Every structure is written in structure tokens, then in C-alpha cells.
mmCIF file of C-alpha atoms in Angstrom:
data_model
loop_
_atom_site.group_PDB
_atom_site.id
_atom_site.type_symbol
_atom_site.label_atom_id
_atom_site.label_comp_id
_atom_site.label_asym_id
_atom_site.label_seq_id
_atom_site.Cartn_x
_atom_site.Cartn_y
_atom_site.Cartn_z
ATOM 1 C CA MET Z 8 -0.004 0.044 0.109
ATOM 2 C CA SER Z 9 1.376 3.747 -0.824
ATOM 3 C CA GLU Z 10 2.140 5.975 1.837
ATOM 4 C CA GLN Z 11 -0.852 7.946 0.173
ATOM 5 C CA ASN Z 12 -3.438 5.351 0.849
ATOM 6 C CA LYS Z 13 -2.595 4.621 4.336
ATOM 7 C CA GLU Z 14 -5.327 5.579 6.790
ATOM 8 C CA VAL Z 15 -4.367 8.421 8.793
ATOM 9 C CA PHE Z 16 -5.808 8.454 12.293
ATOM 10 C CA VAL Z 17 -5.458 11.832 14.598
ATOM 11 C CA GLU Z 18 -5.230 11.743 18.315
ATOM 12 C CA LEU Z 19 -5.581 15.285 20.048
ATOM 13 C CA PHE Z 20 -5.430 17.361 23.315
ATOM 14 C CA GLY Z 21 -6.206 20.691 23.707
ATOM 15 C CA ARG Z 22 -5.423 23.229 26.645
ATOM 16 C CA THR Z 23 -5.131 26.786 27.030
ATOM 17 C CA ASP Z 24 -3.667 29.075 29.864
ATOM 18 C CA VAL Z 25 -4.245 32.467 30.723
ATOM 19 C CA GLY Z 26 -0.571 33.101 31.277
ATOM 20 C CA ARG Z 27 1.224 35.532 33.581
ATOM 21 C CA MET Z 28 0.438 38.583 32.101
ATOM 22 C CA ARG Z 29 -3.655 38.476 31.448
ATOM 23 C CA ASP Z 30 -6.225 38.612 33.760
ATOM 24 C CA HIS Z 31 -8.718 36.667 31.216
ATOM 25 C CA ASN Z 32 -8.212 33.869 28.597
ATOM 26 C CA GLU Z 33 -7.746 35.639 24.870
ATOM 27 C CA ASP Z 34 -6.833 31.972 23.168
ATOM 28 C CA THR Z 35 -9.256 30.180 20.669
ATOM 29 C CA PHE Z 36 -8.158 26.671 19.936
ATOM 30 C CA MET Z 37 -10.087 24.231 17.535
ATOM 31 C CA ALA Z 38 -9.855 20.810 16.133
ATOM 32 C CA ALA Z 39 -12.680 19.780 13.509
ATOM 33 C CA ASP Z 40 -13.219 16.843 11.278
ATOM 34 C CA LEU Z 41 -14.062 18.670 8.421
ATOM 35 C CA SER Z 42 -15.333 15.444 6.630
ATOM 36 C CA ARG Z 43 -18.218 15.295 9.120
ATOM 37 C CA ALA Z 44 -18.551 19.080 9.755
ATOM 38 C CA GLN Z 45 -17.609 18.726 13.447
ATOM 39 C CA ARG Z 46 -15.492 20.799 15.792
ATOM 40 C CA ASN Z 47 -15.550 20.382 19.688
ATOM 41 C CA LEU Z 48 -13.140 18.623 21.704
ATOM 42 C CA LYS Z 49 -15.277 15.519 22.248
ATOM 43 C CA PRO Z 50 -14.020 11.965 21.920
ATOM 44 C CA GLU Z 51 -15.096 11.394 18.807
ATOM 45 C CA ILE Z 52 -12.875 14.368 17.586
ATOM 46 C CA ARG Z 53 -10.109 13.696 19.775
ATOM 47 C CA ARG Z 54 -9.387 10.445 18.171
ATOM 48 C CA HIS Z 55 -10.781 10.089 14.538
ATOM 49 C CA ARG Z 56 -9.463 8.621 11.295
ATOM 50 C CA VAL Z 57 -9.101 11.771 8.841
ATOM 51 C CA GLY Z 58 -11.934 11.578 6.301
ATOM 52 C CA SER Z 59 -11.629 13.020 2.637
ATOM 53 C CA LYS Z 60 -12.039 16.551 3.413
ATOM 54 C CA GLY Z 61 -9.174 16.438 5.949
ATOM 55 C CA THR Z 62 -8.831 17.420 9.690
ATOM 56 C CA LEU Z 63 -8.469 21.221 10.768
ATOM 57 C CA LEU Z 64 -6.279 22.331 13.849
ATOM 58 C CA MET Z 65 -6.183 25.163 14.919
ATOM 59 C CA VAL Z 66 -4.671 27.966 17.489
ATOM 60 C CA CYS Z 67 -5.377 31.782 17.800
ATOM 61 C CA ASP Z 68 -3.994 33.918 20.344
ATOM 62 C CA GLY Z 69 -5.692 37.342 20.650
ATOM 63 C CA MET Z 70 -4.564 40.756 21.696
ATOM 64 C CA GLY Z 71 -6.004 43.885 22.177
ATOM 65 C CA GLY Z 72 -6.863 44.077 26.192
ATOM 66 C CA ALA Z 73 -10.418 44.000 27.581
ATOM 67 C CA ALA Z 74 -12.591 41.297 25.461
ATOM 68 C CA ALA Z 75 -11.048 42.518 22.284
ATOM 69 C CA GLY Z 76 -8.674 39.622 21.835
ATOM 70 C CA GLU Z 77 -11.000 36.985 22.511
ATOM 71 C CA VAL Z 78 -13.493 38.677 19.975
ATOM 72 C CA ALA Z 79 -10.569 38.679 17.626
ATOM 73 C CA SER Z 80 -9.189 35.066 18.280
ATOM 74 C CA GLN Z 81 -12.878 33.367 17.813
ATOM 75 C CA MET Z 82 -13.383 35.624 14.601
ATOM 76 C CA ALA Z 83 -10.520 34.313 13.038
ATOM 77 C CA ALA Z 84 -11.209 30.620 14.334
ATOM 78 C CA ASP Z 85 -14.928 30.844 13.115
ATOM 79 C CA THR Z 86 -13.830 32.279 9.781
ATOM 80 C CA VAL Z 87 -10.963 29.826 8.773
ATOM 81 C CA TYR Z 88 -13.348 27.135 9.569
ATOM 82 C CA GLY Z 89 -16.222 28.308 7.487
ATOM 83 C CA GLU Z 90 -14.019 28.983 4.744
ATOM 84 C CA LEU Z 91 -12.261 25.737 4.939
ATOM 85 C CA ILE Z 92 -15.742 23.810 5.522
ATOM 86 C CA GLY Z 93 -17.299 25.255 1.959
ATOM 87 C CA GLU Z 94 -20.251 24.222 0.187
ATOM 88 C CA HIS Z 95 -17.970 21.698 -1.757
ATOM 89 C CA PRO Z 96 -15.408 19.973 -0.754
ATOM 90 C CA ALA Z 97 -11.619 21.053 -1.872
ATOM 91 C CA GLU Z 98 -10.787 19.049 -5.011
ATOM 92 C CA ASN Z 99 -7.225 18.749 -4.286
ATOM 93 C CA ILE Z 100 -4.183 20.285 -2.046
ATOM 94 C CA SER Z 101 -3.886 23.420 -4.082
ATOM 95 C CA THR Z 102 -7.780 24.189 -4.019
ATOM 96 C CA LEU Z 103 -7.406 23.711 0.090
ATOM 97 C CA LEU Z 104 -4.336 26.145 0.239
ATOM 98 C CA SER Z 105 -6.332 28.605 -1.938
ATOM 99 C CA ARG Z 106 -9.247 28.564 0.934
ATOM 100 C CA LEU Z 107 -6.891 28.757 3.559
ATOM 101 C CA LYS Z 108 -4.993 31.931 2.449
ATOM 102 C CA ARG Z 109 -8.715 33.187 1.136
ATOM 103 C CA ALA Z 110 -9.769 32.324 4.972
ATOM 104 C CA PHE Z 111 -6.892 34.597 6.342
ATOM 105 C CA THR Z 112 -7.877 37.541 4.414
ATOM 106 C CA LEU Z 113 -11.517 37.452 5.242
ATOM 107 C CA ALA Z 114 -10.545 37.215 8.835
ATOM 108 C CA ASN Z 115 -7.976 40.011 8.690
ATOM 109 C CA GLY Z 116 -10.817 42.095 7.325
ATOM 110 C CA ARG Z 117 -13.724 41.167 9.452
ATOM 111 C CA ILE Z 118 -11.360 41.995 12.562
ATOM 112 C CA ALA Z 119 -10.398 45.067 11.319
ATOM 113 C CA ALA Z 120 -13.727 45.959 10.653
ATOM 114 C CA VAL Z 121 -15.179 45.381 13.875
ATOM 115 C CA ALA Z 122 -12.494 47.221 15.635
ATOM 116 C CA GLU Z 123 -12.967 50.134 13.549
ATOM 117 C CA ARG Z 124 -16.810 50.184 13.996
ATOM 118 C CA ASP Z 125 -16.340 49.952 18.106
ATOM 119 C CA VAL Z 126 -13.628 52.321 19.628
ATOM 120 C CA SER Z 127 -13.124 49.857 22.778
ATOM 121 C CA ARG Z 128 -11.812 47.109 20.545
ATOM 122 C CA ASN Z 129 -9.449 49.339 18.763
ATOM 123 C CA GLY Z 130 -6.245 47.772 18.016
ATOM 124 C CA MET Z 131 -7.594 44.243 18.680
ATOM 125 C CA GLY Z 132 -6.024 41.589 16.629
ATOM 126 C CA THR Z 133 -4.819 37.674 16.571
ATOM 127 C CA THR Z 134 -2.327 35.285 15.783
ATOM 128 C CA CYS Z 135 -3.503 32.541 13.951
ATOM 129 C CA SER Z 136 -1.782 29.059 13.279
ATOM 130 C CA VAL Z 137 -3.600 26.219 11.355
ATOM 131 C CA GLY Z 138 -2.769 22.602 10.507
ATOM 132 C CA VAL Z 139 -4.863 20.451 8.346
ATOM 133 C CA ILE Z 140 -4.250 17.242 7.705
ATOM 134 C CA ILE Z 141 -5.404 15.521 4.272
ATOM 135 C CA GLU Z 142 -4.643 11.832 3.435
ATOM 136 C CA ALA Z 143 -1.059 11.848 4.703
ATOM 137 C CA THR Z 144 -0.201 15.630 4.125
ATOM 138 C CA LEU Z 145 0.369 18.121 6.351
ATOM 139 C CA LEU Z 146 -0.841 21.336 5.040
ATOM 140 C CA THR Z 147 0.201 24.779 7.518
ATOM 141 C CA GLY Z 148 -0.448 28.529 7.578
ATOM 142 C CA GLN Z 149 0.783 31.220 9.935
ATOM 143 C CA VAL Z 150 0.018 34.221 10.982
ATOM 144 C CA GLY Z 151 2.599 36.065 14.089
ATOM 145 C CA ASP Z 152 4.229 33.640 16.387
ATOM 146 C CA SER Z 153 1.824 30.765 17.439
ATOM 147 C CA ARG Z 154 4.170 28.015 16.476
ATOM 148 C CA ILE Z 155 3.144 24.567 15.035
ATOM 149 C CA TYR Z 156 5.476 21.611 15.916
ATOM 150 C CA VAL Z 157 5.175 17.869 14.529
ATOM 151 C CA LEU Z 158 6.141 15.158 16.525
ATOM 152 C CA ARG Z 159 7.056 11.834 14.705
ATOM 153 C CA ASN Z 160 9.340 8.784 16.189
ATOM 154 C CA ASP Z 161 9.670 10.531 19.789
ATOM 155 C CA ARG Z 162 11.422 13.459 17.597
ATOM 156 C CA LEU Z 163 9.507 17.257 18.098
ATOM 157 C CA VAL Z 164 10.043 19.186 15.291
ATOM 158 C CA GLN Z 165 8.842 23.301 14.948
ATOM 159 C CA VAL Z 166 7.490 23.465 11.371
ATOM 160 C CA THR Z 167 6.975 27.206 11.469
ATOM 161 C CA ARG Z 168 8.763 30.472 12.269
ATOM 162 C CA ASP Z 169 7.826 33.130 14.501
ATOM 163 C CA GLN Z 170 6.678 36.180 12.115
ATOM 164 C CA SER Z 171 8.722 38.827 15.205
ATOM 165 C CA LEU Z 172 10.763 41.622 15.170
ATOM 166 C CA LEU Z 173 13.380 39.077 16.959
ATOM 167 C CA ASN Z 174 13.803 36.902 14.302
ATOM 168 C CA GLN Z 175 13.782 39.581 11.499
ATOM 169 C CA LEU Z 176 16.760 41.027 13.329
ATOM 170 C CA LEU Z 177 18.401 37.938 13.508
ATOM 171 C CA ASP Z 178 17.633 37.163 9.960
ATOM 172 C CA SER Z 179 19.526 40.375 8.876
ATOM 173 C CA GLY Z 180 22.743 39.973 11.076
ATOM 174 C CA GLN Z 181 21.557 43.224 13.083
ATOM 175 C CA ILE Z 182 21.659 41.174 16.405
ATOM 176 C CA ASN Z 183 23.179 37.540 16.914
ATOM 177 C CA ALA Z 184 22.274 34.702 19.174
ATOM 178 C CA ASN Z 185 24.174 35.914 22.105
ATOM 179 C CA GLU Z 186 22.057 39.065 22.392
ATOM 180 C CA ILE Z 187 18.739 37.554 22.497
ATOM 181 C CA GLU Z 188 18.073 37.334 26.313
ATOM 182 C CA GLN Z 189 19.006 41.029 26.516
ATOM 183 C CA PHE Z 190 16.608 41.898 23.534
ATOM 184 C CA GLU Z 191 13.749 43.878 25.197
ATOM 185 C CA HIS Z 192 11.192 43.473 22.423
ATOM 186 C CA LYS Z 193 11.378 39.914 22.118
ATOM 187 C CA ASN Z 194 7.412 39.840 22.306
ATOM 188 C CA VAL Z 195 7.047 42.027 19.349
ATOM 189 C CA ILE Z 196 5.103 40.196 16.666
ATOM 190 C CA LEU Z 197 5.251 41.617 12.735
ATOM 191 C CA GLN Z 198 1.930 40.311 11.601
ATOM 192 C CA ALA Z 199 -1.299 39.809 13.158
ATOM 193 C CA LEU Z 200 -5.030 39.303 11.648
ATOM 194 C CA GLY Z 201 -6.909 42.455 12.195
ATOM 195 C CA VAL Z 202 -4.053 44.992 12.557
#
């Protein structure tokens, strides 16, 4: 049997934490069986066979204070899910990637529009990291610094790169690895949905 014809099973667990800096949680994470149009963390989603439309795994980390980051992260998750579930299944990986790009663009516009209409949500945004498993392929999309890792054969590999000021300065040679600990702006991200 070829690698592409093997059944793929997903086992997952999700947990989020407020962290040390915030007083409320602005994260949204989602697991969805796109073939059955189900999204939740019930047992039938936590372990399932990847169907013909694939499996969606997503983390959005909101920012913007008050309830704004929470709103942005939920809007992003809902938009991505809605675009990927679509009226018709994606015919191929290329179509699925196009839908994912369109979902990021739509989410960005929707979040920005809400922030523009409501001054109390000005500056809200979210990171968004998506993994879609279809057949034996993992597609990823990322805006921001929520990382995606793959664990295979007891080896953990980071497959995304933070879109951060720190990484940009490292890449351009303006700072080096020895200066990372003293760098004051480690948490500054360069891309987010909505801002």
C-alpha cells in the first residue's frame, strides 16, 4: 500500500492557559473533522480517522485587551473553519491552500472592520496557526508567532517560524544569538490578523 493510501488517525488534546500577564484568556483553539463538519473536543474528534475533506487543527492567540483579543481570536477561528468547510469539498491540495489563504484575508478584514466600528476594540487582533491534515499530508498556515510542531518517531520539530521583530533582526544580522536574552522587544510580532 502506498504512503498516500494509508489511513491516518488523529489523536489530540488541547489546553490553554491565561499565562502570567493577562487576567483573562484570549485564546481560541479548534479541532475539526472537516468530513463530518464537526468541531469540538469531544471524544469522537479527539481521536478520529482523517476523512476525505481532512482534519483542521487551529490555535489563535488574541490581543488587544478587554474582550477584544478574545473576540478577534474567535472571529479568526470561525472564519477559517467556515472557509475550509465550504459548500463543496476542496478537490485537491491546491484548492485547499487557496481557501486557507482566502480565509486569512477574510478574517483579517472582518476583525479590522469590527475594531474600526467599535473604539473599545481598537487595536484588537490575533495570531492564527492552522494545520490541515489531508490524506498523509500536513498543510500549515501561520500569521504571527503561535508555533506549529510535528511530533513523529519521538522527535519534535518546529515547522513554522515566528513572524517577530526578533527573528527579523536575527535574519538580517542586526543582532546575534548571544544578544537574544537582553533584547527588550522579544514579544513584538510583525504580523497579526486584524491589525
